[in-house]
Amino acid sequence: MIRRVSATALFPPPAYSHASVVEAGTRLAFLAGAVPLDAEGELVGAGDPVRQARQVLANLAEQLRAVGSGMEHVVATDVYVVSGDTAVLSAVWEVVEASGLSAGPHSSTLVGVACLGYSGQLVEITATAVVPEGAGA
Protein backbone atom coordinates (compact mmCIF):
# COMPACT_ATOMS: atom_id res chain seq x y z
CA MET A 1 0.00 0.00 0.00
CA ILE A 2 2.85 2.42 0.87
CA ARG A 3 6.21 2.24 -0.88
CA ARG A 4 8.97 4.33 0.72
CA VAL A 5 11.70 5.40 -1.69
CA SER A 6 15.14 6.90 -1.13
CA ALA A 7 16.96 7.86 -4.30
CA THR A 8 20.31 6.07 -4.46
CA ALA A 9 21.86 9.03 -6.35
CA LEU A 10 21.13 11.33 -3.38
CA PHE A 11 22.48 11.43 0.16
CA PRO A 12 21.08 8.68 2.39
CA PRO A 13 18.42 10.33 4.57
CA PRO A 14 19.01 9.78 8.31
CA ALA A 15 15.42 9.07 9.45
CA TYR A 16 13.05 9.81 6.60
CA SER A 17 12.53 8.76 3.00
CA HIS A 18 12.89 10.95 -0.06
CA ALA A 19 9.42 9.93 -1.25
CA SER A 20 6.38 7.87 -0.36
CA VAL A 21 4.31 6.28 -3.11
CA VAL A 22 0.67 5.38 -2.46
CA GLU A 23 -1.32 3.44 -5.05
CA ALA A 24 -4.39 5.10 -6.61
CA GLY A 25 -7.65 4.17 -4.95
CA THR A 26 -6.20 4.34 -1.44
CA ARG A 27 -7.89 6.65 1.03
CA LEU A 28 -5.70 9.50 2.23
CA ALA A 29 -6.20 11.82 5.20
CA PHE A 30 -4.79 15.34 5.04
CA LEU A 31 -4.47 16.52 8.63
CA ALA A 32 -4.54 20.11 9.81
CA GLY A 33 -1.51 21.23 11.75
CA ALA A 34 -1.30 19.57 15.15
CA VAL A 35 -0.53 22.17 17.80
CA PRO A 36 0.70 22.03 21.43
CA LEU A 37 -2.68 22.70 23.07
CA ASP A 38 -4.32 20.39 25.61
CA ALA A 39 -7.98 19.32 25.52
CA GLU A 40 -8.98 22.58 27.21
CA GLY A 41 -7.13 24.68 24.63
CA GLU A 42 -4.28 25.62 26.95
CA LEU A 43 -0.69 25.83 25.70
CA VAL A 44 1.48 22.93 26.90
CA GLY A 45 5.21 23.41 27.45
CA ALA A 46 5.55 27.19 27.34
CA GLY A 47 9.08 28.05 26.19
CA ASP A 48 10.01 24.37 25.75
CA PRO A 49 10.04 23.19 22.11
CA VAL A 50 10.76 19.55 23.08
CA ARG A 51 7.77 19.41 25.47
CA GLN A 52 5.62 21.11 22.83
CA ALA A 53 6.77 18.60 20.21
CA ARG A 54 5.64 15.74 22.48
CA GLN A 55 2.21 17.35 22.90
CA VAL A 56 1.94 18.01 19.17
CA LEU A 57 2.69 14.35 18.44
CA ALA A 58 0.14 13.21 21.03
CA ASN A 59 -2.44 15.45 19.36
CA LEU A 60 -1.42 14.17 15.93
CA ALA A 61 -1.94 10.61 17.14
CA GLU A 62 -5.48 11.58 18.22
CA GLN A 63 -6.18 13.16 14.83
CA LEU A 64 -5.00 9.96 13.14
CA ARG A 65 -7.12 7.77 15.42
CA ALA A 66 -10.16 9.90 14.58
CA VAL A 67 -9.81 9.02 10.88
CA GLY A 68 -8.95 5.34 11.44
CA SER A 69 -5.23 5.66 10.85
CA GLY A 70 -2.04 5.71 12.92
CA MET A 71 1.53 6.96 13.07
CA GLU A 72 2.75 3.99 11.00
CA HIS A 73 0.50 5.08 8.12
CA VAL A 74 1.83 8.65 7.87
CA VAL A 75 3.45 9.21 4.49
CA ALA A 76 4.47 12.87 4.80
CA THR A 77 4.89 15.60 7.41
CA ASP A 78 5.93 19.21 7.60
CA VAL A 79 7.45 20.05 10.99
CA TYR A 80 7.51 23.76 11.85
CA VAL A 81 9.68 25.04 14.71
CA VAL A 82 9.95 28.64 15.86
CA SER A 83 13.74 28.87 15.82
CA GLY A 84 16.67 29.56 13.58
CA ASP A 85 18.95 27.43 15.76
CA THR A 86 19.72 24.05 14.20
CA ALA A 87 20.27 22.56 17.68
CA VAL A 88 16.65 23.40 18.58
CA LEU A 89 15.40 21.98 15.27
CA SER A 90 17.46 18.83 15.87
CA ALA A 91 16.04 18.44 19.39
CA VAL A 92 12.49 18.60 18.00
CA TRP A 93 13.43 16.17 15.21
CA GLU A 94 14.69 13.68 17.80
CA VAL A 95 11.21 13.72 19.38
CA VAL A 96 9.67 13.14 15.93
CA GLU A 97 12.04 10.21 15.30
CA ALA A 98 11.15 8.64 18.66
CA SER A 99 7.39 8.96 17.99
CA GLY A 100 7.06 6.11 15.52
CA LEU A 101 6.59 8.41 12.54
CA SER A 102 10.03 7.60 11.21
CA ALA A 103 9.35 3.85 11.44
CA GLY A 104 8.17 4.03 7.82
CA PRO A 105 10.22 6.13 7.35
CA HIS A 106 7.89 8.88 6.20
CA SER A 107 8.83 11.80 3.95
CA SER A 108 9.33 14.98 5.95
CA THR A 109 10.43 18.57 5.86
CA LEU A 110 11.78 20.32 8.98
CA VAL A 111 11.47 24.11 8.85
CA GLY A 112 12.53 26.91 11.17
CA VAL A 113 9.96 29.72 11.14
CA ALA A 114 9.50 33.16 12.71
CA CYS A 115 6.17 32.48 14.42
CA LEU A 116 3.13 30.20 14.51
CA GLY A 117 -0.58 30.82 15.07
CA TYR A 118 -0.98 30.60 18.86
CA SER A 119 0.74 32.85 21.37
CA GLY A 120 3.76 30.98 22.74
CA GLN A 121 3.47 28.18 20.17
CA LEU A 122 6.87 26.83 19.10
CA VAL A 123 5.99 23.62 17.18
CA GLU A 124 3.37 22.51 14.65
CA ILE A 125 3.18 19.40 12.46
CA THR A 126 0.99 18.83 9.41
CA ALA A 127 0.61 15.30 8.08
CA THR A 128 -0.74 13.18 5.26
CA ALA A 129 -1.63 9.58 6.10
CA VAL A 130 -3.06 6.52 4.45
CA VAL A 131 -6.34 5.32 5.97
CA PRO A 132 -6.18 1.50 5.82
CA GLU A 133 -9.00 -0.42 4.15
CA GLY A 134 -11.74 -1.31 6.55
CA ALA A 135 -10.88 1.54 8.95
CA GLY A 136 -13.89 3.50 10.14
CA ALA A 137 -13.87 7.20 9.37
mmCIF file with all atom_site columns, C-alpha atoms in Angstrom:
data_model
loop_
_atom_site.group_PDB
_atom_site.id
_atom_site.type_symbol
_atom_site.label_atom_id
_atom_site.label_alt_id
_atom_site.label_comp_id
_atom_site.label_asym_id
_atom_site.label_entity_id
_atom_site.label_seq_id
_atom_site.pdbx_PDB_ins_code
_atom_site.Cartn_x
_atom_site.Cartn_y
_atom_site.Cartn_z
_atom_site.occupancy
_atom_site.B_iso_or_equiv
_atom_site.pdbx_formal_charge
_atom_site.auth_seq_id
_atom_site.auth_comp_id
_atom_site.auth_asym_id
_atom_site.auth_atom_id
_atom_site.pdbx_PDB_model_num
ATOM 1   C CA . MET A 1 1   ? 0.000   0.000  0.000  1.00 0.00 ? 1   MET A CA 1
ATOM 2   C CA . ILE A 1 2   ? 2.847   2.423  0.869  1.00 0.00 ? 2   ILE A CA 1
ATOM 3   C CA . ARG A 1 3   ? 6.206   2.235  -0.883 1.00 0.00 ? 3   ARG A CA 1
ATOM 4   C CA . ARG A 1 4   ? 8.969   4.326  0.716  1.00 0.00 ? 4   ARG A CA 1
ATOM 5   C CA . VAL A 1 5   ? 11.705  5.403  -1.692 1.00 0.00 ? 5   VAL A CA 1
ATOM 6   C CA . SER A 1 6   ? 15.135  6.897  -1.134 1.00 0.00 ? 6   SER A CA 1
ATOM 7   C CA . ALA A 1 7   ? 16.963  7.856  -4.297 1.00 0.00 ? 7   ALA A CA 1
ATOM 8   C CA . THR A 1 8   ? 20.312  6.073  -4.462 1.00 0.00 ? 8   THR A CA 1
ATOM 9   C CA . ALA A 1 9   ? 21.864  9.029  -6.349 1.00 0.00 ? 9   ALA A CA 1
ATOM 10  C CA . LEU A 1 10  ? 21.126  11.327 -3.378 1.00 0.00 ? 10  LEU A CA 1
ATOM 11  C CA . PHE A 1 11  ? 22.484  11.431 0.159  1.00 0.00 ? 11  PHE A CA 1
ATOM 12  C CA . PRO A 1 12  ? 21.077  8.681  2.392  1.00 0.00 ? 12  PRO A CA 1
ATOM 13  C CA . PRO A 1 13  ? 18.418  10.328 4.572  1.00 0.00 ? 13  PRO A CA 1
ATOM 14  C CA . PRO A 1 14  ? 19.008  9.782  8.306  1.00 0.00 ? 14  PRO A CA 1
ATOM 15  C CA . ALA A 1 15  ? 15.419  9.069  9.445  1.00 0.00 ? 15  ALA A CA 1
ATOM 16  C CA . TYR A 1 16  ? 13.053  9.807  6.601  1.00 0.00 ? 16  TYR A CA 1
ATOM 17  C CA . SER A 1 17  ? 12.533  8.756  3.000  1.00 0.00 ? 17  SER A CA 1
ATOM 18  C CA . HIS A 1 18  ? 12.886  10.950 -0.061 1.00 0.00 ? 18  HIS A CA 1
ATOM 19  C CA . ALA A 1 19  ? 9.415   9.934  -1.245 1.00 0.00 ? 19  ALA A CA 1
ATOM 20  C CA . SER A 1 20  ? 6.377   7.873  -0.357 1.00 0.00 ? 20  SER A CA 1
ATOM 21  C CA . VAL A 1 21  ? 4.308   6.276  -3.112 1.00 0.00 ? 21  VAL A CA 1
ATOM 22  C CA . VAL A 1 22  ? 0.668   5.383  -2.461 1.00 0.00 ? 22  VAL A CA 1
ATOM 23  C CA . GLU A 1 23  ? -1.316  3.441  -5.046 1.00 0.00 ? 23  GLU A CA 1
ATOM 24  C CA . ALA A 1 24  ? -4.390  5.101  -6.614 1.00 0.00 ? 24  ALA A CA 1
ATOM 25  C CA . GLY A 1 25  ? -7.645  4.170  -4.948 1.00 0.00 ? 25  GLY A CA 1
ATOM 26  C CA . THR A 1 26  ? -6.197  4.339  -1.442 1.00 0.00 ? 26  THR A CA 1
ATOM 27  C CA . ARG A 1 27  ? -7.892  6.654  1.026  1.00 0.00 ? 27  ARG A CA 1
ATOM 28  C CA . LEU A 1 28  ? -5.701  9.502  2.231  1.00 0.00 ? 28  LEU A CA 1
ATOM 29  C CA . ALA A 1 29  ? -6.197  11.815 5.196  1.00 0.00 ? 29  ALA A CA 1
ATOM 30  C CA . PHE A 1 30  ? -4.793  15.341 5.044  1.00 0.00 ? 30  PHE A CA 1
ATOM 31  C CA . LEU A 1 31  ? -4.475  16.521 8.628  1.00 0.00 ? 31  LEU A CA 1
ATOM 32  C CA . ALA A 1 32  ? -4.536  20.106 9.806  1.00 0.00 ? 32  ALA A CA 1
ATOM 33  C CA . GLY A 1 33  ? -1.510  21.229 11.749 1.00 0.00 ? 33  GLY A CA 1
ATOM 34  C CA . ALA A 1 34  ? -1.301  19.565 15.146 1.00 0.00 ? 34  ALA A CA 1
ATOM 35  C CA . VAL A 1 35  ? -0.528  22.169 17.798 1.00 0.00 ? 35  VAL A CA 1
ATOM 36  C CA . PRO A 1 36  ? 0.698   22.035 21.429 1.00 0.00 ? 36  PRO A CA 1
ATOM 37  C CA . LEU A 1 37  ? -2.676  22.705 23.070 1.00 0.00 ? 37  LEU A CA 1
ATOM 38  C CA . ASP A 1 38  ? -4.321  20.393 25.606 1.00 0.00 ? 38  ASP A CA 1
ATOM 39  C CA . ALA A 1 39  ? -7.982  19.320 25.517 1.00 0.00 ? 39  ALA A CA 1
ATOM 40  C CA . GLU A 1 40  ? -8.985  22.584 27.212 1.00 0.00 ? 40  GLU A CA 1
ATOM 41  C CA . GLY A 1 41  ? -7.133  24.679 24.628 1.00 0.00 ? 41  GLY A CA 1
ATOM 42  C CA . GLU A 1 42  ? -4.282  25.620 26.955 1.00 0.00 ? 42  GLU A CA 1
ATOM 43  C CA . LEU A 1 43  ? -0.693  25.825 25.695 1.00 0.00 ? 43  LEU A CA 1
ATOM 44  C CA . VAL A 1 44  ? 1.476   22.931 26.904 1.00 0.00 ? 44  VAL A CA 1
ATOM 45  C CA . GLY A 1 45  ? 5.215   23.413 27.451 1.00 0.00 ? 45  GLY A CA 1
ATOM 46  C CA . ALA A 1 46  ? 5.552   27.194 27.341 1.00 0.00 ? 46  ALA A CA 1
ATOM 47  C CA . GLY A 1 47  ? 9.081   28.045 26.192 1.00 0.00 ? 47  GLY A CA 1
ATOM 48  C CA . ASP A 1 48  ? 10.012  24.373 25.750 1.00 0.00 ? 48  ASP A CA 1
ATOM 49  C CA . PRO A 1 49  ? 10.042  23.187 22.114 1.00 0.00 ? 49  PRO A CA 1
ATOM 50  C CA . VAL A 1 50  ? 10.759  19.554 23.076 1.00 0.00 ? 50  VAL A CA 1
ATOM 51  C CA . ARG A 1 51  ? 7.774   19.411 25.466 1.00 0.00 ? 51  ARG A CA 1
ATOM 52  C CA . GLN A 1 52  ? 5.624   21.108 22.833 1.00 0.00 ? 52  GLN A CA 1
ATOM 53  C CA . ALA A 1 53  ? 6.766   18.598 20.207 1.00 0.00 ? 53  ALA A CA 1
ATOM 54  C CA . ARG A 1 54  ? 5.638   15.740 22.479 1.00 0.00 ? 54  ARG A CA 1
ATOM 55  C CA . GLN A 1 55  ? 2.206   17.352 22.899 1.00 0.00 ? 55  GLN A CA 1
ATOM 56  C CA . VAL A 1 56  ? 1.938   18.011 19.167 1.00 0.00 ? 56  VAL A CA 1
ATOM 57  C CA . LEU A 1 57  ? 2.692   14.349 18.440 1.00 0.00 ? 57  LEU A CA 1
ATOM 58  C CA . ALA A 1 58  ? 0.144   13.206 21.035 1.00 0.00 ? 58  ALA A CA 1
ATOM 59  C CA . ASN A 1 59  ? -2.439  15.447 19.364 1.00 0.00 ? 59  ASN A CA 1
ATOM 60  C CA . LEU A 1 60  ? -1.419  14.173 15.929 1.00 0.00 ? 60  LEU A CA 1
ATOM 61  C CA . ALA A 1 61  ? -1.939  10.607 17.141 1.00 0.00 ? 61  ALA A CA 1
ATOM 62  C CA . GLU A 1 62  ? -5.483  11.581 18.224 1.00 0.00 ? 62  GLU A CA 1
ATOM 63  C CA . GLN A 1 63  ? -6.175  13.155 14.828 1.00 0.00 ? 63  GLN A CA 1
ATOM 64  C CA . LEU A 1 64  ? -4.999  9.962  13.143 1.00 0.00 ? 64  LEU A CA 1
ATOM 65  C CA . ARG A 1 65  ? -7.118  7.768  15.416 1.00 0.00 ? 65  ARG A CA 1
ATOM 66  C CA . ALA A 1 66  ? -10.159 9.905  14.582 1.00 0.00 ? 66  ALA A CA 1
ATOM 67  C CA . VAL A 1 67  ? -9.809  9.019  10.877 1.00 0.00 ? 67  VAL A CA 1
ATOM 68  C CA . GLY A 1 68  ? -8.952  5.344  11.439 1.00 0.00 ? 68  GLY A CA 1
ATOM 69  C CA . SER A 1 69  ? -5.226  5.655  10.852 1.00 0.00 ? 69  SER A CA 1
ATOM 70  C CA . GLY A 1 70  ? -2.041  5.707  12.921 1.00 0.00 ? 70  GLY A CA 1
ATOM 71  C CA . MET A 1 71  ? 1.528   6.964  13.067 1.00 0.00 ? 71  MET A CA 1
ATOM 72  C CA . GLU A 1 72  ? 2.750   3.994  11.004 1.00 0.00 ? 72  GLU A CA 1
ATOM 73  C CA . HIS A 1 73  ? 0.498   5.078  8.119  1.00 0.00 ? 73  HIS A CA 1
ATOM 74  C CA . VAL A 1 74  ? 1.826   8.649  7.871  1.00 0.00 ? 74  VAL A CA 1
ATOM 75  C CA . VAL A 1 75  ? 3.453   9.214  4.488  1.00 0.00 ? 75  VAL A CA 1
ATOM 76  C CA . ALA A 1 76  ? 4.472   12.875 4.805  1.00 0.00 ? 76  ALA A CA 1
ATOM 77  C CA . THR A 1 77  ? 4.890   15.600 7.410  1.00 0.00 ? 77  THR A CA 1
ATOM 78  C CA . ASP A 1 78  ? 5.929   19.209 7.603  1.00 0.00 ? 78  ASP A CA 1
ATOM 79  C CA . VAL A 1 79  ? 7.455   20.054 10.988 1.00 0.00 ? 79  VAL A CA 1
ATOM 80  C CA . TYR A 1 80  ? 7.515   23.762 11.849 1.00 0.00 ? 80  TYR A CA 1
ATOM 81  C CA . VAL A 1 81  ? 9.685   25.040 14.713 1.00 0.00 ? 81  VAL A CA 1
ATOM 82  C CA . VAL A 1 82  ? 9.952   28.639 15.858 1.00 0.00 ? 82  VAL A CA 1
ATOM 83  C CA . SER A 1 83  ? 13.738  28.865 15.824 1.00 0.00 ? 83  SER A CA 1
ATOM 84  C CA . GLY A 1 84  ? 16.666  29.565 13.575 1.00 0.00 ? 84  GLY A CA 1
ATOM 85  C CA . ASP A 1 85  ? 18.947  27.431 15.756 1.00 0.00 ? 85  ASP A CA 1
ATOM 86  C CA . THR A 1 86  ? 19.723  24.050 14.195 1.00 0.00 ? 86  THR A CA 1
ATOM 87  C CA . ALA A 1 87  ? 20.269  22.557 17.676 1.00 0.00 ? 87  ALA A CA 1
ATOM 88  C CA . VAL A 1 88  ? 16.645  23.399 18.575 1.00 0.00 ? 88  VAL A CA 1
ATOM 89  C CA . LEU A 1 89  ? 15.403  21.985 15.267 1.00 0.00 ? 89  LEU A CA 1
ATOM 90  C CA . SER A 1 90  ? 17.461  18.830 15.867 1.00 0.00 ? 90  SER A CA 1
ATOM 91  C CA . ALA A 1 91  ? 16.036  18.439 19.386 1.00 0.00 ? 91  ALA A CA 1
ATOM 92  C CA . VAL A 1 92  ? 12.492  18.595 17.997 1.00 0.00 ? 92  VAL A CA 1
ATOM 93  C CA . TRP A 1 93  ? 13.430  16.174 15.208 1.00 0.00 ? 93  TRP A CA 1
ATOM 94  C CA . GLU A 1 94  ? 14.690  13.678 17.802 1.00 0.00 ? 94  GLU A CA 1
ATOM 95  C CA . VAL A 1 95  ? 11.211  13.721 19.378 1.00 0.00 ? 95  VAL A CA 1
ATOM 96  C CA . VAL A 1 96  ? 9.674   13.135 15.931 1.00 0.00 ? 96  VAL A CA 1
ATOM 97  C CA . GLU A 1 97  ? 12.035  10.207 15.304 1.00 0.00 ? 97  GLU A CA 1
ATOM 98  C CA . ALA A 1 98  ? 11.149  8.640  18.663 1.00 0.00 ? 98  ALA A CA 1
ATOM 99  C CA . SER A 1 99  ? 7.395   8.961  17.986 1.00 0.00 ? 99  SER A CA 1
ATOM 100 C CA . GLY A 1 100 ? 7.056   6.108  15.516 1.00 0.00 ? 100 GLY A CA 1
ATOM 101 C CA . LEU A 1 101 ? 6.595   8.415  12.537 1.00 0.00 ? 101 LEU A CA 1
ATOM 102 C CA . SER A 1 102 ? 10.032  7.597  11.211 1.00 0.00 ? 102 SER A CA 1
ATOM 103 C CA . ALA A 1 103 ? 9.348   3.849  11.442 1.00 0.00 ? 103 ALA A CA 1
ATOM 104 C CA . GLY A 1 104 ? 8.171   4.034  7.817  1.00 0.00 ? 104 GLY A CA 1
ATOM 105 C CA . PRO A 1 105 ? 10.216  6.132  7.354  1.00 0.00 ? 105 PRO A CA 1
ATOM 106 C CA . HIS A 1 106 ? 7.890   8.878  6.204  1.00 0.00 ? 106 HIS A CA 1
ATOM 107 C CA . SER A 1 107 ? 8.830   11.798 3.952  1.00 0.00 ? 107 SER A CA 1
ATOM 108 C CA . SER A 1 108 ? 9.333   14.977 5.950  1.00 0.00 ? 108 SER A CA 1
ATOM 109 C CA . THR A 1 109 ? 10.434  18.569 5.863  1.00 0.00 ? 109 THR A CA 1
ATOM 110 C CA . LEU A 1 110 ? 11.783  20.317 8.981  1.00 0.00 ? 110 LEU A CA 1
ATOM 111 C CA . VAL A 1 111 ? 11.473  24.109 8.849  1.00 0.00 ? 111 VAL A CA 1
ATOM 112 C CA . GLY A 1 112 ? 12.533  26.915 11.170 1.00 0.00 ? 112 GLY A CA 1
ATOM 113 C CA . VAL A 1 113 ? 9.962   29.723 11.137 1.00 0.00 ? 113 VAL A CA 1
ATOM 114 C CA . ALA A 1 114 ? 9.504   33.164 12.709 1.00 0.00 ? 114 ALA A CA 1
ATOM 115 C CA . CYS A 1 115 ? 6.171   32.484 14.416 1.00 0.00 ? 115 CYS A CA 1
ATOM 116 C CA . LEU A 1 116 ? 3.129   30.196 14.512 1.00 0.00 ? 116 LEU A CA 1
ATOM 117 C CA . GLY A 1 117 ? -0.576  30.815 15.074 1.00 0.00 ? 117 GLY A CA 1
ATOM 118 C CA . TYR A 1 118 ? -0.983  30.603 18.864 1.00 0.00 ? 118 TYR A CA 1
ATOM 119 C CA . SER A 1 119 ? 0.740   32.853 21.370 1.00 0.00 ? 119 SER A CA 1
ATOM 120 C CA . GLY A 1 120 ? 3.765   30.976 22.738 1.00 0.00 ? 120 GLY A CA 1
ATOM 121 C CA . GLN A 1 121 ? 3.471   28.183 20.172 1.00 0.00 ? 121 GLN A CA 1
ATOM 122 C CA . LEU A 1 122 ? 6.869   26.829 19.104 1.00 0.00 ? 122 LEU A CA 1
ATOM 123 C CA . VAL A 1 123 ? 5.991   23.625 17.181 1.00 0.00 ? 123 VAL A CA 1
ATOM 124 C CA . GLU A 1 124 ? 3.368   22.506 14.648 1.00 0.00 ? 124 GLU A CA 1
ATOM 125 C CA . ILE A 1 125 ? 3.178   19.400 12.459 1.00 0.00 ? 125 ILE A CA 1
ATOM 126 C CA . THR A 1 126 ? 0.990   18.831 9.408  1.00 0.00 ? 126 THR A CA 1
ATOM 127 C CA . ALA A 1 127 ? 0.606   15.304 8.075  1.00 0.00 ? 127 ALA A CA 1
ATOM 128 C CA . THR A 1 128 ? -0.744  13.178 5.264  1.00 0.00 ? 128 THR A CA 1
ATOM 129 C CA . ALA A 1 129 ? -1.628  9.585  6.105  1.00 0.00 ? 129 ALA A CA 1
ATOM 130 C CA . VAL A 1 130 ? -3.061  6.515  4.451  1.00 0.00 ? 130 VAL A CA 1
ATOM 131 C CA . VAL A 1 131 ? -6.337  5.316  5.965  1.00 0.00 ? 131 VAL A CA 1
ATOM 132 C CA . PRO A 1 132 ? -6.182  1.499  5.821  1.00 0.00 ? 132 PRO A CA 1
ATOM 133 C CA . GLU A 1 133 ? -9.001  -0.422 4.152  1.00 0.00 ? 133 GLU A CA 1
ATOM 134 C CA . GLY A 1 134 ? -11.743 -1.306 6.547  1.00 0.00 ? 134 GLY A CA 1
ATOM 135 C CA . ALA A 1 135 ? -10.881 1.537  8.949  1.00 0.00 ? 135 ALA A CA 1
ATOM 136 C CA . GLY A 1 136 ? -13.887 3.500  10.144 1.00 0.00 ? 136 GLY A CA 1
ATOM 137 C CA . ALA A 1 137 ? -13.871 7.200  9.367  1.00 0.00 ? 137 ALA A CA 1
#
